[in-house]
Short mmCIF file of C-alpha atoms in Angstrom, two decimals:
data_model
loop_
_atom_site.label_atom_id
_atom_site.label_comp_id
_atom_site.label_asym_id
_atom_site.label_seq_id
_atom_site.Cartn_x
_atom_site.Cartn_y
_atom_site.Cartn_z
CA PRO A 1 33.17 10.33 20.51
CA GLY A 2 32.69 7.08 18.32
CA LYS A 3 29.38 8.32 17.41
CA LYS A 4 28.28 8.20 13.30
CA VAL A 5 26.82 10.79 11.67
CA LEU A 6 25.24 10.87 8.16
CA ILE A 7 24.66 14.58 6.85
CA VAL A 8 22.48 14.52 3.65
CA TYR A 9 23.03 17.60 1.95
CA ALA A 10 21.32 19.21 -0.49
CA HIS A 11 23.08 22.27 -2.31
CA GLN A 12 24.31 22.90 -5.58
CA GLU A 13 27.15 24.98 -4.29
CA PRO A 14 30.15 24.53 -2.18
CA LYS A 15 30.70 28.16 -1.42
CA SER A 16 27.07 28.74 -0.42
CA PHE A 17 26.10 29.70 2.99
CA ASN A 18 24.43 25.91 3.21
CA GLY A 19 27.88 24.78 1.76
CA SER A 20 29.76 26.51 5.05
CA LEU A 21 27.09 25.05 7.26
CA LEU A 22 28.11 21.54 5.95
CA LYS A 23 31.80 22.15 6.44
CA ILE A 24 31.30 23.35 10.11
CA ALA A 25 29.38 20.11 10.97
CA VAL A 26 32.18 18.03 9.15
CA GLU A 27 34.82 19.60 11.30
CA GLU A 28 33.39 20.02 14.27
CA LEU A 29 31.73 16.50 14.85
CA THR A 30 34.88 14.91 13.33
CA LYS A 31 36.97 17.21 15.80
CA GLN A 32 34.78 15.35 18.51
CA GLY A 33 35.83 12.10 17.18
CA CYS A 34 32.69 11.13 15.39
CA SER A 35 32.90 9.40 12.23
CA VAL A 36 31.16 11.59 9.54
CA THR A 37 29.50 10.41 5.98
CA VAL A 38 28.06 12.81 3.93
CA SER A 39 25.77 12.21 0.87
CA ASP A 40 26.25 15.38 -1.33
CA LEU A 41 22.96 14.76 -3.31
CA TYR A 42 23.72 17.09 -6.25
CA ALA A 43 27.54 16.01 -6.58
CA MET A 44 25.87 12.39 -6.31
CA GLN A 45 23.60 13.45 -9.08
CA PHE A 46 20.98 11.68 -6.98
CA GLU A 47 18.02 10.35 -8.73
CA PRO A 48 14.78 11.76 -7.13
CA ARG A 49 12.23 9.79 -9.04
CA ALA A 50 10.61 7.06 -7.82
CA THR A 51 10.38 4.36 -10.65
CA ARG A 52 10.48 1.18 -11.79
CA ASN A 53 14.60 1.59 -12.10
CA ASP A 54 14.60 1.03 -8.21
CA ILE A 55 13.99 -2.48 -8.48
CA VAL A 56 16.53 -5.06 -9.78
CA GLY A 57 14.90 -7.97 -12.10
CA HIS A 58 11.56 -8.83 -11.75
CA LEU A 59 8.50 -7.37 -10.45
CA HIS A 60 5.81 -8.64 -7.94
CA ASN A 61 3.15 -7.76 -10.17
CA PRO A 62 4.17 -6.57 -13.51
CA GLU A 63 0.58 -5.60 -14.35
CA ALA A 64 0.23 -2.80 -12.65
CA PHE A 65 3.11 -0.93 -11.25
CA ASN A 66 2.72 -0.02 -7.46
CA TYR A 67 6.02 1.86 -6.04
CA GLY A 68 5.27 1.08 -2.49
CA VAL A 69 4.66 -2.68 -2.64
CA GLU A 70 7.30 -3.38 -5.29
CA THR A 71 9.99 -1.68 -3.30
CA TRP A 72 8.70 -3.38 -0.29
CA GLU A 73 9.09 -6.91 -2.06
CA ALA A 74 12.51 -5.76 -3.56
CA TYR A 75 13.64 -4.90 -0.18
CA LYS A 76 12.91 -8.26 1.28
CA ARG A 77 14.72 -9.94 -1.53
CA GLY A 78 17.67 -7.65 -1.70
CA GLY A 79 16.51 -6.34 -5.04
CA LEU A 80 16.68 -2.73 -4.41
CA SER A 81 19.06 -0.86 -6.81
CA LYS A 82 22.75 -0.11 -5.82
CA ASP A 83 22.22 3.37 -4.84
CA LEU A 84 19.20 3.01 -2.23
CA VAL A 85 20.90 0.10 -1.08
CA GLU A 86 24.14 2.21 -0.15
CA GLU A 87 22.28 5.05 1.21
CA GLN A 88 20.05 2.52 3.56
CA LYS A 89 23.70 1.06 4.79
CA LYS A 90 24.40 4.80 5.57
CA VAL A 91 21.79 5.22 7.37
CA GLN A 92 21.42 1.67 9.33
CA GLU A 93 25.04 2.66 10.84
CA ALA A 94 24.14 6.02 11.61
CA ASP A 95 23.14 7.34 15.06
CA LEU A 96 22.62 10.78 13.96
CA LEU A 97 20.91 11.90 10.83
CA ILE A 98 21.55 15.82 9.60
CA PHE A 99 19.78 17.05 6.88
CA GLN A 100 21.29 20.11 5.56
CA PHE A 101 19.47 22.15 2.82
CA PRO A 102 17.73 25.40 2.01
CA LEU A 103 14.12 25.61 2.51
CA PHE A 104 12.26 25.46 -1.22
CA TRP A 105 8.79 26.19 -0.84
CA PHE A 106 7.98 25.44 2.60
CA SER A 107 9.64 22.11 2.45
CA MET A 108 12.68 19.99 1.05
CA PRO A 109 14.24 20.53 -2.30
CA ALA A 110 12.90 17.97 -4.43
CA ILE A 111 16.37 16.12 -4.82
CA LEU A 112 16.00 15.57 -0.52
CA LYS A 113 12.64 14.65 -0.82
CA GLY A 114 13.37 12.12 -3.50
CA TRP A 115 15.87 10.78 -0.91
CA MET A 116 13.10 10.07 1.75
CA ASP A 117 10.82 8.92 -0.95
CA ARG A 118 13.23 6.04 -2.38
CA VAL A 119 15.70 5.43 0.75
CA LEU A 120 13.02 5.17 3.53
CA VAL A 121 11.12 1.92 2.14
CA GLN A 122 8.58 -0.21 4.01
CA GLY A 123 10.51 -3.00 5.67
CA PHE A 124 13.62 -0.61 6.18
CA ALA A 125 12.50 2.19 7.68
CA TYR A 126 8.96 1.12 8.84
CA ASP A 127 6.46 -1.92 8.33
CA LEU A 128 2.80 -2.69 8.56
CA SER A 129 2.65 -2.58 12.30
CA LYS A 130 5.57 -0.98 13.24
CA ALA A 131 5.31 2.90 12.72
CA TYR A 132 6.12 6.02 14.67
CA ASP A 133 7.23 5.20 18.34
CA GLY A 134 7.33 1.40 16.83
CA GLY A 135 9.33 2.58 13.51
CA LEU A 136 12.35 0.78 12.48
CA LEU A 137 14.54 3.40 13.00
CA GLN A 138 14.64 3.58 16.56
CA ASP A 139 17.62 4.87 18.84
CA LYS A 140 18.53 7.05 16.10
CA LEU A 141 18.58 10.88 16.00
CA SER A 142 17.56 13.40 13.40
CA LEU A 143 18.08 17.08 12.89
CA PHE A 144 16.89 19.24 10.26
CA SER A 145 19.44 22.15 9.40
CA PHE A 146 18.14 24.74 6.98
CA THR A 147 18.27 28.29 5.89
CA THR A 148 15.23 30.28 4.47
CA GLY A 149 14.94 33.20 1.97
CA GLY A 150 12.35 34.94 4.27
CA GLY A 151 13.15 36.47 7.67
CA GLN A 152 12.03 35.22 11.02
CA GLU A 153 9.55 38.00 11.33
CA MET A 154 7.55 36.26 8.13
CA TYR A 155 7.73 32.56 10.16
CA SER A 156 5.76 33.65 13.18
CA ASN A 157 2.20 33.31 14.26
CA GLU A 158 1.63 37.06 13.00
CA GLY A 159 3.58 36.89 9.96
CA ILE A 160 2.32 35.59 6.48
CA GLY A 161 4.40 32.40 6.48
CA GLY A 162 2.86 31.30 9.84
CA ASP A 163 5.02 29.67 12.57
CA ILE A 164 7.78 28.31 11.17
CA ARG A 165 6.86 24.99 12.86
CA TYR A 166 4.14 24.44 10.74
CA VAL A 167 6.48 23.56 7.83
CA LEU A 168 8.43 20.94 10.24
CA TRP A 169 5.43 18.63 10.73
CA PRO A 170 5.57 16.63 7.25
CA MET A 171 9.42 16.48 7.89
CA GLN A 172 10.02 15.72 11.34
CA HIS A 173 6.54 13.95 12.27
CA GLY A 174 5.41 12.81 8.84
CA ILE A 175 8.69 11.11 8.07
CA MET A 176 11.25 10.62 10.84
CA HIS A 177 8.77 10.25 13.63
CA PHE A 178 7.30 8.06 11.48
CA CYS A 179 10.30 5.68 11.17
CA GLY A 180 10.57 5.71 14.96
CA VAL A 181 13.51 8.24 14.66
CA LYS A 182 13.76 10.91 17.32
CA VAL A 183 13.97 14.74 16.32
CA LEU A 184 16.20 17.27 17.77
CA ASN A 185 15.28 20.85 17.59
CA PRO A 186 15.89 22.11 14.24
CA HIS A 187 18.49 24.51 13.22
CA ILE A 188 17.24 27.55 11.27
CA CYS A 189 19.46 30.45 9.71
CA TYR A 190 16.77 32.70 8.25
CA ALA A 191 17.43 34.93 5.34
CA PRO A 192 21.13 34.49 5.44
CA GLU A 193 21.46 36.32 1.63
CA ARG A 194 19.66 39.03 3.30
CA VAL A 195 21.52 39.92 6.48
CA SER A 196 25.10 41.57 6.76
CA GLU A 197 28.46 39.80 6.43
CA GLU A 198 28.77 40.02 10.27
CA LYS A 199 25.43 38.48 11.11
CA ARG A 200 26.44 35.57 8.80
CA LYS A 201 29.37 35.08 10.77
CA GLU A 202 27.40 34.97 13.86
CA MET A 203 25.19 32.27 12.37
CA LEU A 204 28.11 30.10 11.41
CA THR A 205 29.69 30.27 15.10
CA ALA A 206 26.00 29.58 16.42
CA TRP A 207 26.13 26.19 14.50
CA THR A 208 29.63 25.48 15.72
CA GLN A 209 28.84 26.36 19.52
CA ARG A 210 25.48 24.21 19.15
CA LEU A 211 27.47 21.14 17.75
CA LYS A 212 29.61 21.36 20.67
CA THR A 213 26.91 20.12 23.20
CA LEU A 214 24.68 18.49 20.77
CA TRP A 215 24.99 14.87 22.39
CA LYS A 216 23.54 16.28 25.34
CA GLU A 217 20.67 17.43 23.89
CA GLU A 218 17.06 15.89 24.47
CA PRO A 219 14.97 15.20 21.31
CA ILE A 220 11.62 17.34 20.94
CA ASP A 221 8.17 15.82 22.15
CA CYS A 222 7.42 15.49 18.40
CA SER A 223 3.29 15.75 19.11
CA PRO A 224 0.90 18.09 17.43
CA GLU A 225 1.29 20.18 20.46
CA TRP A 226 4.84 20.82 19.66
CA TYR A 227 3.98 22.12 16.27
CA PHE A 228 0.69 23.44 16.85
CA LYS A 229 0.18 24.66 20.26
CA PRO B 1 -16.84 26.00 -21.18
CA GLY B 2 -13.99 27.20 -22.87
CA LYS B 3 -12.11 27.35 -19.71
CA LYS B 4 -8.34 25.85 -19.72
CA VAL B 5 -7.35 23.23 -17.19
CA LEU B 6 -3.50 22.10 -16.60
CA ILE B 7 -3.38 18.58 -14.90
CA VAL B 8 0.04 17.75 -13.13
CA TYR B 9 -0.23 14.24 -12.63
CA ALA B 10 2.50 12.63 -10.75
CA HIS B 11 1.92 8.60 -10.96
CA GLN B 12 3.88 5.75 -12.48
CA GLU B 13 1.20 3.90 -13.47
CA PRO B 14 -2.08 4.47 -15.80
CA LYS B 15 -4.13 1.71 -14.23
CA SER B 16 -3.47 2.96 -10.78
CA PHE B 17 -6.35 4.41 -9.00
CA ASN B 18 -4.59 7.78 -9.41
CA GLY B 19 -4.65 7.10 -13.16
CA SER B 20 -8.58 6.55 -12.88
CA LEU B 21 -8.92 9.90 -11.05
CA LEU B 22 -7.12 11.50 -13.77
CA LYS B 23 -8.99 9.76 -16.59
CA ILE B 24 -12.14 10.98 -15.31
CA ALA B 25 -11.04 14.70 -14.93
CA VAL B 26 -10.00 14.89 -18.28
CA GLU B 27 -13.07 13.11 -19.64
CA GLU B 28 -15.63 15.37 -17.39
CA LEU B 29 -13.77 18.49 -18.09
CA THR B 30 -13.45 17.81 -21.75
CA LYS B 31 -17.04 17.02 -21.79
CA GLN B 32 -18.17 20.35 -19.89
CA GLY B 33 -16.17 22.11 -22.99
CA CYS B 34 -13.02 22.65 -21.19
CA SER B 35 -9.43 22.71 -23.06
CA VAL B 36 -7.60 20.03 -20.75
CA THR B 37 -3.92 19.64 -21.02
CA VAL B 38 -2.30 17.26 -19.05
CA SER B 39 1.77 17.03 -17.82
CA ASP B 40 1.76 13.10 -16.92
CA LEU B 41 5.70 13.76 -15.03
CA TYR B 42 6.93 10.17 -14.88
CA ALA B 43 5.96 9.81 -18.56
CA MET B 44 7.86 12.86 -19.41
CA GLN B 45 10.65 11.71 -17.22
CA PHE B 46 10.46 15.09 -16.00
CA GLU B 47 13.61 16.23 -14.14
CA PRO B 48 13.02 17.44 -10.48
CA ARG B 49 16.53 18.45 -9.90
CA ALA B 50 17.27 22.10 -9.58
CA THR B 51 20.55 22.52 -11.52
CA ARG B 52 22.73 24.75 -13.56
CA ASN B 53 21.10 22.90 -16.33
CA ASP B 54 18.02 24.83 -15.93
CA ILE B 55 20.02 28.26 -17.40
CA VAL B 56 20.68 28.32 -21.11
CA GLY B 57 24.28 29.72 -21.87
CA HIS B 58 25.98 32.16 -19.41
CA LEU B 59 25.66 32.44 -15.75
CA HIS B 60 25.02 35.71 -14.10
CA ASN B 61 27.39 34.84 -11.21
CA PRO B 62 29.39 31.85 -12.28
CA GLU B 63 31.49 32.29 -9.02
CA ALA B 64 28.92 31.04 -6.81
CA PHE B 65 25.83 29.18 -8.12
CA ASN B 66 22.69 30.31 -6.69
CA TYR B 67 19.55 28.72 -8.31
CA GLY B 68 17.18 31.20 -7.16
CA VAL B 69 19.49 34.39 -8.54
CA GLU B 70 20.06 32.46 -11.70
CA THR B 71 16.77 31.05 -12.77
CA TRP B 72 15.28 34.77 -12.17
CA GLU B 73 17.93 36.39 -13.96
CA ALA B 74 17.44 33.65 -16.84
CA TYR B 75 13.84 34.20 -16.78
CA LYS B 76 14.19 37.85 -17.25
CA ARG B 77 16.46 37.33 -20.52
CA GLY B 78 14.32 34.20 -21.84
CA GLY B 79 17.05 31.93 -21.05
CA LEU B 80 15.52 29.18 -18.90
CA SER B 81 15.53 25.31 -20.23
CA LYS B 82 13.15 24.50 -22.85
CA ASP B 83 11.11 22.03 -20.26
CA LEU B 84 10.73 25.03 -18.06
CA VAL B 85 9.57 27.33 -20.68
CA GLU B 86 6.95 25.07 -21.92
CA GLU B 87 5.51 24.33 -18.36
CA GLN B 88 5.43 27.60 -17.63
CA LYS B 89 3.24 28.48 -20.76
CA LYS B 90 0.77 25.58 -20.18
CA VAL B 91 0.77 27.44 -16.39
CA GLN B 92 0.13 31.02 -17.71
CA GLU B 93 -3.03 29.82 -20.12
CA ALA B 94 -4.46 27.61 -17.41
CA ASP B 95 -7.42 28.97 -15.40
CA LEU B 96 -7.14 25.92 -13.39
CA LEU B 97 -4.32 23.95 -12.06
CA ILE B 98 -5.16 20.46 -10.85
CA PHE B 99 -2.32 18.53 -9.06
CA GLN B 100 -3.26 14.76 -8.80
CA PHE B 101 -1.17 12.54 -7.27
CA PRO B 102 -0.49 9.72 -4.42
CA LEU B 103 0.72 11.38 -0.91
CA PHE B 104 4.25 10.48 -0.18
CA TRP B 105 5.85 11.25 3.15
CA PHE B 106 3.05 13.86 4.16
CA SER B 107 4.15 15.61 1.03
CA MET B 108 3.98 15.33 -2.77
CA PRO B 109 6.14 12.87 -4.44
CA ALA B 110 9.62 14.69 -5.12
CA ILE B 111 9.06 14.26 -9.16
CA LEU B 112 5.76 16.76 -8.21
CA LYS B 113 7.92 18.81 -5.93
CA GLY B 114 10.53 19.26 -8.58
CA TRP B 115 7.92 20.69 -10.89
CA MET B 116 7.08 23.39 -7.94
CA ASP B 117 10.76 24.12 -7.55
CA ARG B 118 11.90 24.45 -11.15
CA VAL B 119 8.51 25.88 -12.73
CA LEU B 120 7.60 28.59 -10.31
CA VAL B 121 10.58 30.69 -10.41
CA GLN B 122 10.91 34.27 -9.50
CA GLY B 123 9.79 36.78 -12.14
CA PHE B 124 7.18 34.39 -13.11
CA ALA B 125 5.30 33.18 -10.27
CA TYR B 126 5.84 36.04 -8.14
CA ASP B 127 8.40 38.61 -7.54
CA LEU B 128 10.26 40.61 -4.81
CA SER B 129 6.97 42.66 -3.38
CA LYS B 130 4.68 40.48 -5.53
CA ALA B 131 3.66 37.51 -3.43
CA TYR B 132 0.30 35.94 -1.58
CA ASP B 133 -2.64 38.07 -2.43
CA GLY B 134 -0.22 39.99 -5.18
CA GLY B 135 1.27 37.03 -6.51
CA LEU B 136 1.91 37.20 -10.10
CA LEU B 137 -0.54 33.95 -11.06
CA GLN B 138 -3.57 35.56 -9.85
CA ASP B 139 -7.18 34.82 -11.44
CA LYS B 140 -6.10 31.26 -11.29
CA LEU B 141 -7.71 28.40 -9.33
CA SER B 142 -5.81 25.31 -8.04
CA LEU B 143 -6.92 21.96 -6.76
CA PHE B 144 -4.91 19.45 -4.93
CA SER B 145 -6.42 15.70 -5.38
CA PHE B 146 -4.74 13.10 -3.94
CA THR B 147 -4.72 9.66 -2.45
CA THR B 148 -3.40 8.54 1.14
CA GLY B 149 -1.90 5.15 1.95
CA GLY B 150 -3.52 5.75 5.80
CA GLY B 151 -7.07 5.83 6.71
CA GLN B 152 -9.14 9.18 7.33
CA GLU B 153 -9.25 8.25 10.97
CA MET B 154 -5.46 8.61 10.93
CA TYR B 155 -5.54 11.84 9.42
CA SER B 156 -8.11 13.81 12.42
CA ASN B 157 -6.93 15.72 15.15
CA GLU B 158 -7.11 12.51 17.32
CA GLY B 159 -5.26 10.52 14.91
CA ILE B 160 -1.54 10.02 15.02
CA GLY B 161 -1.23 11.57 11.76
CA GLY B 162 -3.26 15.06 12.81
CA ASP B 163 -5.35 17.02 10.90
CA ILE B 164 -5.13 16.20 7.20
CA ARG B 165 -5.07 20.15 6.90
CA TYR B 166 -1.71 20.23 8.42
CA VAL B 167 -0.16 18.64 5.35
CA LEU B 168 -1.83 21.11 2.94
CA TRP B 169 -0.06 24.27 4.26
CA PRO B 170 3.12 24.00 2.48
CA MET B 171 1.60 23.02 -0.71
CA GLN B 172 -1.52 25.11 -0.70
CA HIS B 173 -0.36 28.50 1.40
CA GLY B 174 3.33 28.00 0.85
CA ILE B 175 3.34 27.44 -2.97
CA MET B 176 -0.11 28.21 -4.39
CA HIS B 177 -1.09 30.94 -2.34
CA PHE B 178 2.21 32.35 -2.44
CA CYS B 179 2.06 32.77 -6.24
CA GLY B 180 -1.43 34.63 -5.71
CA VAL B 181 -3.26 31.50 -6.76
CA LYS B 182 -6.72 30.69 -5.40
CA VAL B 183 -7.18 27.55 -3.89
CA LEU B 184 -10.33 25.06 -3.89
CA ASN B 185 -10.92 22.68 -1.51
CA PRO B 186 -8.60 19.60 -1.69
CA HIS B 187 -10.24 16.55 -3.21
CA ILE B 188 -8.61 13.65 -0.63
CA CYS B 189 -9.42 9.89 -1.41
CA TYR B 190 -8.59 8.08 1.62
CA ALA B 191 -6.56 4.87 1.23
CA PRO B 192 -8.02 3.40 -1.98
CA GLU B 193 -5.84 0.29 -1.80
CA ARG B 194 -7.35 -0.68 1.35
CA VAL B 195 -11.07 -0.47 0.64
CA SER B 196 -13.32 -2.57 -1.03
CA GLU B 197 -14.03 -2.36 -4.97
CA GLU B 198 -17.32 -1.05 -4.26
CA LYS B 199 -16.10 1.83 -2.15
CA ARG B 200 -13.70 2.54 -5.07
CA LYS B 201 -16.00 3.13 -7.36
CA GLU B 202 -17.88 5.52 -5.11
CA MET B 203 -14.61 7.61 -4.66
CA LEU B 204 -14.66 7.63 -8.74
CA THR B 205 -18.15 8.72 -8.87
CA ALA B 206 -18.07 11.51 -6.03
CA TRP B 207 -15.02 12.94 -8.16
CA THR B 208 -17.10 13.03 -11.29
CA GLN B 209 -19.63 14.46 -9.30
CA ARG B 210 -17.69 17.40 -8.01
CA LEU B 211 -16.09 18.41 -11.19
CA LYS B 212 -19.55 18.67 -12.68
CA THR B 213 -20.22 21.79 -10.45
CA LEU B 214 -16.55 22.58 -9.54
CA TRP B 215 -16.59 25.84 -11.47
CA LYS B 216 -19.60 27.05 -9.22
CA GLU B 217 -17.28 26.51 -5.98
CA GLU B 218 -15.60 29.25 -3.99
CA PRO B 219 -12.01 29.22 -3.10
CA ILE B 220 -11.28 28.55 0.64
CA ASP B 221 -9.74 31.43 2.79
CA CYS B 222 -6.22 30.26 2.71
CA SER B 223 -5.26 31.65 5.72
CA PRO B 224 -3.87 29.96 8.89
CA GLU B 225 -7.11 29.69 10.25
CA TRP B 226 -8.40 27.21 7.77
CA TYR B 227 -5.47 25.00 8.61
CA PHE B 228 -4.98 25.23 11.99
CA LYS B 229 -8.48 26.61 13.54
#
């Protein structure tokens, strides 16, 4: 109760299974007394491209554009574009970040990757010597909640898709852990488009149930062992 | 000689190190008698968002938008948007796909991820029972050429970034192998922004040298063992 949650949501269709998962999270967390904010990336027509437009006013080095350097400098002087400042404010205030999306090509949809690329700039999310356990977004939790196209048997050590944890490494470790954010167990709904209506309902109920005790969960040990045994 | 190469390039600045790597590839491959096409994504202002705009005309199911289903249906009836059709034509004609980009958050920049999300649609790149070794883009080669921010020591089994091969899994196996495309060894330039001018020149020379004998290379064995030992 009183906790702040930011849900970054990347699906085009409110009636989709991802849309239902979002709705459940908003309802259940609100019911708990949390304050919930949603960044609905497609509805916002969120810009995924990292370009010069992200810097308001002059460039640090107009001779050769370096996105990392320019956004870092712009962050320090308060010169990032408005859409980024707004997202950073939401992140700053949040105790928990939930990412809700369909797995696209073993990763996030580009629109969500663009949110990571553009919002989590140096100075805000990490700094030269402040990364991983020293990252700037400590005391926050994150949770990757996603659907897959392939079934669970595909994403196993025996399956051709390999252990599902392999695809979590860049997202959970490479991004969240890098910024100092702790990582809760992912929430994965396998192939909702290929199962029965009954099974889909079970999956939705399981999400509601998990959210009820979410704040009691311990973060995972986000080290190579968790991902690759 | 006579081979066709598509370079999908994702950097904002021609004067960058990635820009130099691109220039070298175009020059060296052209010199060999290859026909080289470049998709310069930022210059093209390539759209990374997967939306309803990718489908020309009516939707298969306007009641609930499903990107995978809609692009598949649109592909079959020739109803994908012009920018996608053009990229697919380039892919279709190519013997080799080179992806040139700076690693962003253990993955591709969003603009390049958007290229994967939108261009490699069902029906074109894979189909229900046609994936991995049966994927629709067989007899093509791919090569991921990228720069990193962190040094090589960071991306090792002992380093906090883990083995660099971990980040290659979603890109090489999850995308290219899934579509039936064979994968050459990646070409990685570690931390070009942090090394001496002399070392940078050595890296550029190494890329030229590698390209000279590229067509004699054997694809990697794109199985979990290559990535995770």
